[in-house]
Short mmCIF file of C-alpha atoms and ligand atoms in Angstrom, two decimals:
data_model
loop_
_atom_site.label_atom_id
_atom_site.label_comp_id
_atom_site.label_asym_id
_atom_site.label_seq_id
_atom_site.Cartn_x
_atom_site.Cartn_y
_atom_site.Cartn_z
CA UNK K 1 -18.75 75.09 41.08
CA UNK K 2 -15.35 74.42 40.17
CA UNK K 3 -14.15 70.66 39.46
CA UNK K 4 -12.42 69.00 42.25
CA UNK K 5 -9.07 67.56 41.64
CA UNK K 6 -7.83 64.17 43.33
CA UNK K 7 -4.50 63.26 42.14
CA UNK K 8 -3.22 59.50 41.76
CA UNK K 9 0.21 58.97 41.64
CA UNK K 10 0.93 55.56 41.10
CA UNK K 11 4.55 54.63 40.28
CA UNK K 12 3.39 53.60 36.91
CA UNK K 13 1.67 56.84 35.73
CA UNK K 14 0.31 59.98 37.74
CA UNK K 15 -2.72 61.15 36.75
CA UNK K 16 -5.80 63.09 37.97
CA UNK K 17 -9.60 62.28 38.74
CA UNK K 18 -11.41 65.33 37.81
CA UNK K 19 -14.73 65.70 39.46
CA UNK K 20 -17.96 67.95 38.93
CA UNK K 21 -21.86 68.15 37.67
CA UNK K 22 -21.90 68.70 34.30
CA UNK K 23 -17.79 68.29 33.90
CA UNK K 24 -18.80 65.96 30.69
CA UNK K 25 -18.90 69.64 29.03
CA UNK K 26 -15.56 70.59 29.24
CA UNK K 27 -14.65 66.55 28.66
CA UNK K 28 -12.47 67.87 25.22
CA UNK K 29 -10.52 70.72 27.37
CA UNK K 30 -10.00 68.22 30.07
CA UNK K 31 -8.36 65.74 27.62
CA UNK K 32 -6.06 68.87 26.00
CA UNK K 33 -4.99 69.22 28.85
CA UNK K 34 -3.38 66.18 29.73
CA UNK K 35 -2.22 66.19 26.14
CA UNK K 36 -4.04 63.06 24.76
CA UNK K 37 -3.62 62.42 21.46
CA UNK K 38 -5.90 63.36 19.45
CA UNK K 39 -7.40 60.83 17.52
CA UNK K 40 -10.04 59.51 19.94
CA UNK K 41 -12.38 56.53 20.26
CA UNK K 42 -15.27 55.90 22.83
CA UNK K 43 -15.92 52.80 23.67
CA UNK K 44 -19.97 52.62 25.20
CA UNK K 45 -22.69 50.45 25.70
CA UNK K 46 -26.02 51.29 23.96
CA UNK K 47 -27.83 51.69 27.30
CA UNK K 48 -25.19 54.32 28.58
CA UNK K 49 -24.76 55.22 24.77
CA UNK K 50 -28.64 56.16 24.23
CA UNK K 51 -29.22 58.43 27.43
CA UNK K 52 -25.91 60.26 27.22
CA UNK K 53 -24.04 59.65 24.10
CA UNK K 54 -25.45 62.91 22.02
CA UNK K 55 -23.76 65.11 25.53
CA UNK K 56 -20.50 63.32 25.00
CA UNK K 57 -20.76 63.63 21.70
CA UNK K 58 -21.42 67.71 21.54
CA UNK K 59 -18.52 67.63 24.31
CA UNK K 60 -15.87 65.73 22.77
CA UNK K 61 -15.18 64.80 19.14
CA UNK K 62 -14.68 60.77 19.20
CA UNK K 63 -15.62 57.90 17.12
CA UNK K 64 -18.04 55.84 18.68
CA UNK K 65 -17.77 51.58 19.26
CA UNK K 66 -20.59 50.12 20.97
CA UNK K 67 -20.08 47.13 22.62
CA UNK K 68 -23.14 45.03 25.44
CA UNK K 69 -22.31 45.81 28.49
CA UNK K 70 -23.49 43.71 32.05
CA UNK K 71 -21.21 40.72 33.55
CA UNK K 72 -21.82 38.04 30.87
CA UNK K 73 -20.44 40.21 28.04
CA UNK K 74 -17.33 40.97 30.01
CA UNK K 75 -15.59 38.28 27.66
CA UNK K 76 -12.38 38.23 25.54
CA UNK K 77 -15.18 38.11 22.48
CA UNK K 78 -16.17 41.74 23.59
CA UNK K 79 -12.48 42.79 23.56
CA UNK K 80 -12.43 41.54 20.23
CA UNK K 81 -15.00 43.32 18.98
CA UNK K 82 -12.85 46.90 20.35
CA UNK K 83 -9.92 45.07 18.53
CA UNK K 84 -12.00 44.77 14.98
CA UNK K 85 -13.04 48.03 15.38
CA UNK K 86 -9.67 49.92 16.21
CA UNK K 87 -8.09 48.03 13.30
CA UNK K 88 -10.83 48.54 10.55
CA UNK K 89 -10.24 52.32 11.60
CA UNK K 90 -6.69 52.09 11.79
CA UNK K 91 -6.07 53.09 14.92
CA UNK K 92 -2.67 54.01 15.65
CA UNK K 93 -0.46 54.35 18.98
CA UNK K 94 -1.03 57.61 18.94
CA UNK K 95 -4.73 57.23 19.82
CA UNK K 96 -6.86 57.40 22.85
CA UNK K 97 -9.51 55.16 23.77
CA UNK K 98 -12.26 56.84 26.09
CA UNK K 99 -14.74 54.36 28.25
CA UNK K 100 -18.14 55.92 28.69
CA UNK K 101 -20.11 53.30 31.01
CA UNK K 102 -19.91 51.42 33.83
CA UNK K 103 -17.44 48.97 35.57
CA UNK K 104 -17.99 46.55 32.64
CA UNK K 105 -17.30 48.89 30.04
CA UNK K 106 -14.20 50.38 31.97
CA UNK K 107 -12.64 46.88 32.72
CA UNK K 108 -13.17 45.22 29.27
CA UNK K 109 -12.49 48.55 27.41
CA UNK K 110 -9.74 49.41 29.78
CA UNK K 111 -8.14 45.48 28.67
CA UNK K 112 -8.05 46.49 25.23
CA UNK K 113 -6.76 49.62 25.83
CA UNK K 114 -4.05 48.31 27.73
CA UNK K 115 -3.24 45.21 25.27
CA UNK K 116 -4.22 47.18 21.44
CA UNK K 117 -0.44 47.70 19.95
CA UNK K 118 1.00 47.10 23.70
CA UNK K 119 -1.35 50.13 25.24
CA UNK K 120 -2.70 53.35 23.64
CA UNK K 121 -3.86 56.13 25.87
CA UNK K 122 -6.93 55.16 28.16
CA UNK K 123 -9.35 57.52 29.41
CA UNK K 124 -12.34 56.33 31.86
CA UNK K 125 -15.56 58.43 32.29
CA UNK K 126 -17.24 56.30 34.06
CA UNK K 127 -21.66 56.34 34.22
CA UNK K 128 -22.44 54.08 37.30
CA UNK K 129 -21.62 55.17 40.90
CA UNK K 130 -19.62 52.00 41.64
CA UNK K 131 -17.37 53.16 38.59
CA UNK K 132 -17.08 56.63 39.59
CA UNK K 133 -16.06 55.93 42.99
CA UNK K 134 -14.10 52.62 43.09
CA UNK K 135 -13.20 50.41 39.40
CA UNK K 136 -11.72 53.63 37.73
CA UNK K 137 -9.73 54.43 40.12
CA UNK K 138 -6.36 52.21 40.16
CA UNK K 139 -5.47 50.66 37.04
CA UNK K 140 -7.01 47.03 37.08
CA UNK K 141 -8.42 46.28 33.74
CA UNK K 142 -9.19 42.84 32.27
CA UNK K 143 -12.26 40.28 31.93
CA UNK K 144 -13.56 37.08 32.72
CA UNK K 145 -12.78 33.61 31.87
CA UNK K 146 -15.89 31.01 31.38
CA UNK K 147 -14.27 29.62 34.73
CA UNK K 148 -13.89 32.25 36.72
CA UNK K 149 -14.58 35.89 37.54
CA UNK K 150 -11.65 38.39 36.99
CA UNK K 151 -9.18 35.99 35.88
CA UNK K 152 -8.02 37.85 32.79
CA UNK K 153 -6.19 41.29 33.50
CA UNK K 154 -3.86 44.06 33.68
CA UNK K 155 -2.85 46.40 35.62
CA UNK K 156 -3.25 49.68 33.55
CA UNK K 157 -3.46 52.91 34.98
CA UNK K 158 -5.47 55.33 33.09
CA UNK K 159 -4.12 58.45 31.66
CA UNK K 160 -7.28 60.66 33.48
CA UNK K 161 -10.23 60.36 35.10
CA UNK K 162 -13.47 62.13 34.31
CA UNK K 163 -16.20 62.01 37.01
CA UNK K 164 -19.62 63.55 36.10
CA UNK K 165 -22.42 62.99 38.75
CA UNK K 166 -25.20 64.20 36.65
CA UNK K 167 -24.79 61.17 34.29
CA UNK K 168 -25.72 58.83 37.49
CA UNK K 169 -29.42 60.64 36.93
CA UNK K 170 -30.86 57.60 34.51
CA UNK K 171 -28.98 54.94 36.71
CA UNK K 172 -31.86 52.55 38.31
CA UNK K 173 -31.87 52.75 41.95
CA UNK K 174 -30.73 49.10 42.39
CA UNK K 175 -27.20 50.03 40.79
CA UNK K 176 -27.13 53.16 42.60
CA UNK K 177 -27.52 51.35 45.57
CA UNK K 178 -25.07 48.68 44.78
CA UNK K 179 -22.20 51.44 44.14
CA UNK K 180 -23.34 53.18 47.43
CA UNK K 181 -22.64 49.81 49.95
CA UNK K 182 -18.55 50.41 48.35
CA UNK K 183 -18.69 54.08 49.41
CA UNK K 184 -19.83 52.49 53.29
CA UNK K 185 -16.96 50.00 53.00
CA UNK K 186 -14.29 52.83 52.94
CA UNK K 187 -16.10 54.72 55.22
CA UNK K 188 -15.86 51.98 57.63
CA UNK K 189 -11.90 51.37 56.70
CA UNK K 190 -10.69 53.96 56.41
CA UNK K 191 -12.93 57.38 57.16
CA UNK K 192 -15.96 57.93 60.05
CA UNK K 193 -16.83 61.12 58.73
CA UNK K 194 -18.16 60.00 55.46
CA UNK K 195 -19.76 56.76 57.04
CA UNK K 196 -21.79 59.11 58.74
CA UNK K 197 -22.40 61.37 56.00
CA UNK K 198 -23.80 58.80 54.18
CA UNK K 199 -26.20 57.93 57.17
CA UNK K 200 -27.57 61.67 57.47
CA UNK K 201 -27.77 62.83 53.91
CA UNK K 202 -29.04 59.41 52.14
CA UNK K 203 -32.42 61.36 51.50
CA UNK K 204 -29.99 63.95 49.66
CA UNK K 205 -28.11 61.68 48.30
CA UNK K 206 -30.70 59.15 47.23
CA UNK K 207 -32.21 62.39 45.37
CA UNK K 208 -29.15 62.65 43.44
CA UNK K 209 -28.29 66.40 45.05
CA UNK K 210 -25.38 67.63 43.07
CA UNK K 211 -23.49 68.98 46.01
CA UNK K 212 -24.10 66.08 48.33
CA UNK K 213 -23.87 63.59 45.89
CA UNK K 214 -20.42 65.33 44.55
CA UNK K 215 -18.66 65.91 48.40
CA UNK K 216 -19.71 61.65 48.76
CA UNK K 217 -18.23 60.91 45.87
CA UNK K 218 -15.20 62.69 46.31
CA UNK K 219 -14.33 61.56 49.49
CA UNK K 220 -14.80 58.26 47.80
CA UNK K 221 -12.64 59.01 44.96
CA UNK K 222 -10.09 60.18 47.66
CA UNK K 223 -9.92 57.51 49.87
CA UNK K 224 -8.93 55.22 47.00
CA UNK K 225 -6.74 57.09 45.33
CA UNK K 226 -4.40 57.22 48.32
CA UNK K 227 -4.65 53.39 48.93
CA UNK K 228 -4.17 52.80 45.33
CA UNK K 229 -1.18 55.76 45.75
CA UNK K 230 0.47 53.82 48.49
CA UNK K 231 0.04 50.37 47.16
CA UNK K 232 -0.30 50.17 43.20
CA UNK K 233 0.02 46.32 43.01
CA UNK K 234 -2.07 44.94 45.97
CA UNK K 235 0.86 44.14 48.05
CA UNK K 236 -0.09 45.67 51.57
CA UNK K 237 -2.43 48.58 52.47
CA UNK K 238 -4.66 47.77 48.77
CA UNK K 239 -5.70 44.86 50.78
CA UNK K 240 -8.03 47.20 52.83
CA UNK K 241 -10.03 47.85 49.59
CA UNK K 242 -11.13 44.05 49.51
CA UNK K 243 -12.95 44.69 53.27
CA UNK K 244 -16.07 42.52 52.58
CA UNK K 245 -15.35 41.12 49.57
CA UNK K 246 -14.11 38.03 50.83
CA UNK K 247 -17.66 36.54 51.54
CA UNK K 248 -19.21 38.98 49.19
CA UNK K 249 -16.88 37.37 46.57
CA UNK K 250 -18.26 33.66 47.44
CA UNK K 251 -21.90 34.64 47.96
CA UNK K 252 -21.65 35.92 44.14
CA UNK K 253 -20.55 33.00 42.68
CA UNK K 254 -22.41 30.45 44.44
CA UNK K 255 -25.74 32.14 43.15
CA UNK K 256 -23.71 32.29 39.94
CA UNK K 257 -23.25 35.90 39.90
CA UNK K 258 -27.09 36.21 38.99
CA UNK K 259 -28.76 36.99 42.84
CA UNK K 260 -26.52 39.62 43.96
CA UNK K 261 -24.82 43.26 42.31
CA UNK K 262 -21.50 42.97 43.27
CA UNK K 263 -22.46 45.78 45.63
CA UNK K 264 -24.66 43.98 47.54
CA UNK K 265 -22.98 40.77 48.58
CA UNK K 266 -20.50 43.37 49.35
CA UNK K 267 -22.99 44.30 51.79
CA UNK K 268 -23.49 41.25 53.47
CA UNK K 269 -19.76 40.56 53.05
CA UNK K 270 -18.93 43.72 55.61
CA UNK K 271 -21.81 42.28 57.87
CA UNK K 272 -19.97 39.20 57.72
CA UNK K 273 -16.28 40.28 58.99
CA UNK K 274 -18.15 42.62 61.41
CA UNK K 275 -19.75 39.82 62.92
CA UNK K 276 -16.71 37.99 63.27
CA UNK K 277 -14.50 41.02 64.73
CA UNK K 278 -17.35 41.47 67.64
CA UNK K 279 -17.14 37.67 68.30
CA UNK K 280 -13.38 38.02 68.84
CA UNK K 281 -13.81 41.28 71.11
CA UNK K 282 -12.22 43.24 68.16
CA UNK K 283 -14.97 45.67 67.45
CA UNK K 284 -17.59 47.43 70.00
CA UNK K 285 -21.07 45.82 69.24
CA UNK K 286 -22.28 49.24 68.69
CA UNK K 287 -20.37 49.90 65.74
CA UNK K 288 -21.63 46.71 64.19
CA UNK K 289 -25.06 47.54 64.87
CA UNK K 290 -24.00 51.03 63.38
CA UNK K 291 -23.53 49.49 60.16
CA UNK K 292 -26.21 46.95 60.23
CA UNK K 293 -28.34 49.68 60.50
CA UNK K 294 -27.20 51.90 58.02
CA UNK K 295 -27.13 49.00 55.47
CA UNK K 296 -30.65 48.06 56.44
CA UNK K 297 -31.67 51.54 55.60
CA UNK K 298 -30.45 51.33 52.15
CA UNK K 299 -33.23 48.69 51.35
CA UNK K 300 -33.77 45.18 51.58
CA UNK K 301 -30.82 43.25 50.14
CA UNK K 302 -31.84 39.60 48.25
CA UNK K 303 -32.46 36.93 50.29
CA UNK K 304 -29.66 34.36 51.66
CA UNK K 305 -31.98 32.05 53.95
CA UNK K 306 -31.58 29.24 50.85
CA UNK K 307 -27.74 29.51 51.00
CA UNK K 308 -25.48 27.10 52.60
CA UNK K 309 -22.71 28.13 55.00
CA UNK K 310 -20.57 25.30 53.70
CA UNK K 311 -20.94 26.34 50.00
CA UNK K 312 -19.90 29.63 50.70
CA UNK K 313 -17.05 28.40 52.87
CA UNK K 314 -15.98 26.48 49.32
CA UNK K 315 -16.47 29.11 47.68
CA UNK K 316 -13.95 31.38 49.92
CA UNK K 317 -11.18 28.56 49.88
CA UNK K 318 -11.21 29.67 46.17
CA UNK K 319 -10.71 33.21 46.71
CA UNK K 320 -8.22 34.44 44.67
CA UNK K 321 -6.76 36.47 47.33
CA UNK K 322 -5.23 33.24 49.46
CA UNK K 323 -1.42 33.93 49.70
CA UNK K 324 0.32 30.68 50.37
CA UNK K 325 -2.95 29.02 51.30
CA UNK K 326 -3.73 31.18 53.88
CA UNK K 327 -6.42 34.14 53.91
CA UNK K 328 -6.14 37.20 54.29
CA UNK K 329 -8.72 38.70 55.75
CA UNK K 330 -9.96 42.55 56.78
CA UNK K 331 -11.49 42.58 60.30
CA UNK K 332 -13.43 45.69 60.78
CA UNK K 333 -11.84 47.04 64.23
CA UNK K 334 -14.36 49.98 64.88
CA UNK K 335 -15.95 52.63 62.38
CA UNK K 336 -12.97 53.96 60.37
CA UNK K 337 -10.25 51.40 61.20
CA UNK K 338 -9.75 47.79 60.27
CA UNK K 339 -6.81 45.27 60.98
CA UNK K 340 -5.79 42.59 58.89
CA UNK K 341 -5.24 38.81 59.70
CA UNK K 342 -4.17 35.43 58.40
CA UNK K 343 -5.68 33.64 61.42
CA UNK K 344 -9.43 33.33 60.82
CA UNK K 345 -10.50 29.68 61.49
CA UNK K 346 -13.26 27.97 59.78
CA UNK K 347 -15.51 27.39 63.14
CA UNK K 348 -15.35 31.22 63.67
CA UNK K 349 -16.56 32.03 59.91
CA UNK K 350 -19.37 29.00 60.47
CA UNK K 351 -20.42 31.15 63.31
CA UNK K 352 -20.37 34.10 61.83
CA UNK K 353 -22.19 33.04 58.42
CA UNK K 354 -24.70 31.30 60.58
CA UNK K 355 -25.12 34.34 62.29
CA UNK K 356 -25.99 36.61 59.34
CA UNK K 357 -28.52 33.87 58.27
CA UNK K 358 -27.69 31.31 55.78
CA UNK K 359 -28.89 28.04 55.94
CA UNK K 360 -26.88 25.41 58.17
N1 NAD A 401 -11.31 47.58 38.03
C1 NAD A 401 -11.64 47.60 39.31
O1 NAD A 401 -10.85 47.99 40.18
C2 NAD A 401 -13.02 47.19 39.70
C3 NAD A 401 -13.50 47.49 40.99
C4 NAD A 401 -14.81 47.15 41.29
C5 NAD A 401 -15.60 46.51 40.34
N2 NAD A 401 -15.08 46.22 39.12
C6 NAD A 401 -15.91 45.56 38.09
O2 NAD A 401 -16.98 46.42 37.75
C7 NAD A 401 -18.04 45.63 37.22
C8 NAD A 401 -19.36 46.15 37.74
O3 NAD A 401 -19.52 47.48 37.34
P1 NAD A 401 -20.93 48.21 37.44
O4 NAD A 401 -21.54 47.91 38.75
O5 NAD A 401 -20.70 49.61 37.04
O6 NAD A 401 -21.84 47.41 36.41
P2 NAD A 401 -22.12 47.59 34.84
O7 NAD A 401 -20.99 48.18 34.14
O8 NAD A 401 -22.62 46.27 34.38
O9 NAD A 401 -23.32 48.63 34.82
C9 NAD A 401 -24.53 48.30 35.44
C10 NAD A 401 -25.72 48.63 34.56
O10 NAD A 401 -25.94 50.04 34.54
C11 NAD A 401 -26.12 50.51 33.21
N3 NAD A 401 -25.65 51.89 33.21
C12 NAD A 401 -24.39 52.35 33.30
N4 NAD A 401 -24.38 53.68 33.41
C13 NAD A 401 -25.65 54.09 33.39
C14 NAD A 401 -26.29 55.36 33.49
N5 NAD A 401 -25.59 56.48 33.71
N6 NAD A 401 -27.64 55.40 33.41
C15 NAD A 401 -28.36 54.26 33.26
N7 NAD A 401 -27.82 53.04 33.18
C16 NAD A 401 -26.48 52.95 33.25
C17 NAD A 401 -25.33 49.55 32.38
O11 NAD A 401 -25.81 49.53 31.06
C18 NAD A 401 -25.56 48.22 33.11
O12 NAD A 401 -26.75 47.63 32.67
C19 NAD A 401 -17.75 44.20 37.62
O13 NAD A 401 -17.40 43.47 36.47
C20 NAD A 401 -16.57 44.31 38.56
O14 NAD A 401 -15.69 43.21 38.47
C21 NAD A 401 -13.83 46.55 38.79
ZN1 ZN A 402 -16.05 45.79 45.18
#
């Protein structure tokens, strides 16, 4: 099978996603190509590193910096660590810095990519479905600050995009799962066709089928790179990308970003705005049942009974997305299209909250 090609064209820097099983094997061709320089790290974690650094390594010459990966290492110290280790090799500008890993690895990697000598060349392969389909994609890079999730960050579009399903083979089922709930949210914004794709073929999918796996994940890749096309900077239609974040967001960091993947209050999060677009007559009940269902079949998500509606209502009046104290907020209006409004009151988010299940 050929690669598939999905182009990003972002005012800052075009560049293309390159999709296929087994497209690792050509990664050194791929990056020729585009004309990367030459001297090249790659930036891992050892998880990622120990089931598939020897491929990369037989597919692309590179030296190696190995770095933790998961949320609490996405610090400044861990950019630091990609600083000491570009220096002590003298790196130059003319260097490229590959990440090989998930959204963790992209985002911190991506940060020092972006900020070593004011930005060398930045490749992402990226190991975990949520990174193939959604955090490469679209430039934002950066880390977290002790205080907050996110708060640290550029926006840094890469210079390509390497997307190889066959890695996502060792990835436990829980992270698989947590990337597949973002490939429903765009379904549900922005494209019926794969929504319901994903509904028919999870067995396929689930089983990791190259060619089903590889048409879901393009789509994916497709869907964002026009929304990140049309909107680099998160000014207008980018906003649809955050559909079901806005509770997700607050469910993760009242458990302290320990009870949920990112993925999962995701999950709940579209549940959340779909509940309150039926209460306002905005969406057909059907369609909300449509994707309680399909998110149900997924597998149980972790409990919520224990959490308060009024700490995750604090924890949304902290969202970073309020514009001049008001939130913006993507109602679900059917499968496949979504409005966005600034009028949600706090009775109608109660409701819907209390609807979903958390404790009064
Ligand atoms: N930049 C963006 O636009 C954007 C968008 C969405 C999410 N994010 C960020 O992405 C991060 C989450 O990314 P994630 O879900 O990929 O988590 P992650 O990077 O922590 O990876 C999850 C786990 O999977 C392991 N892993 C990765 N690839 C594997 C493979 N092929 N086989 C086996 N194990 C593998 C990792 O070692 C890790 O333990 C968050 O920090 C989030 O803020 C960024
Ligand atoms: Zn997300």
């Amino acid at each position: 099978m050929e690669p598939v090609r999905v182009n990003v064209a972002t005012p800052s820097r075009p560049y293309v996603v390159t999709l296929g099983d087994g497209v690792i094997g050509r990664l050194s061709k791929l990056l020729d190509e585009v004309k990367t320089p030459k001297r090249r790290f790659v930036v891992s974690s050892p998880t990622v590193w120990r089931f598939h650094g020897d491929r990369f390594a037989n597919a692309c010459n590179a030296e190696p910096i190995i770095v933790p990966d998961g949320e609490r290492y996405k610090q400044t110290p861990t950019v630091m660590r990609v600083y000491d280790s570009l220096i002590k090799a003298n790196a130059d500008r003319a260097s490229t810095l590959i990440t090989f890993g998930g959204g963790v690895i992209g985002d911190l990697a991506g940060y020092a990519a972006a900020t070593y000598l004011r930005g060398i060349t930045l490749v992402h392969v990226p190991t975990t479905l949520l990174a193939q389909v959604d955090s490469s994609i679209g430039g934002k890079v950066g880390v977290n600050h002790p205080l907050g999730k996110n708060l640290i960050g550029a926006f840094y579009q890469p210079h390509a995009v390497v997307v190889d399903p066959s890695v996502l083979g060792t990835l436990p089922r829980r992270e698989f799962r947590a990337g597949l709930y973002e490939i429903i949210k765009y379904g549900v914004t922005s494209s019926p066709g794969l929504f319901e794709r994903v509904a028919t073929q999870q067995k396929a999918i689930f089983a990791r089928e190259p060619e089903v796996l590889t048409a879901v994940i393009g789509e994916s890749c497709r869907i964002k790179a026009d929304v990140v096309t049309a909107d680099e900077k998160e000014s207008g239609l980018r906003r649809i990308l955050n559909f079901g974040h806005t509770a997700g967001h607050a469910l993760e960091s009242v458990t302290r970003y320990r009870r949920f993947r990112h993925g999962e209050a995701v999950g709940y999060g579209m549940l959340v705005a779909a509940e309150l677009a039926v209460a306002r007559g905005a969406m057909p009940e059907s369609d909300r049942t449509a994707l309680a269902t399909l998110i149900a079949s997924l597998g149980p998500l972790p409990p919520i009974a224990d959490i308060t509606v009024a700490s995750v209502l604090d924890g949304m009046k902290h969202d970073k997305k309020m514009i001049a104290g008001r939130l913006h907020f993507v109602l679900p209006t059917g499968i496949g299209a979504w409005s966005i409004v600034d009028d949600v009151t706090e009775r109608e988010m109660k409701k819907a909250l209390t609807r979903l299940g958390l404790k009064k």
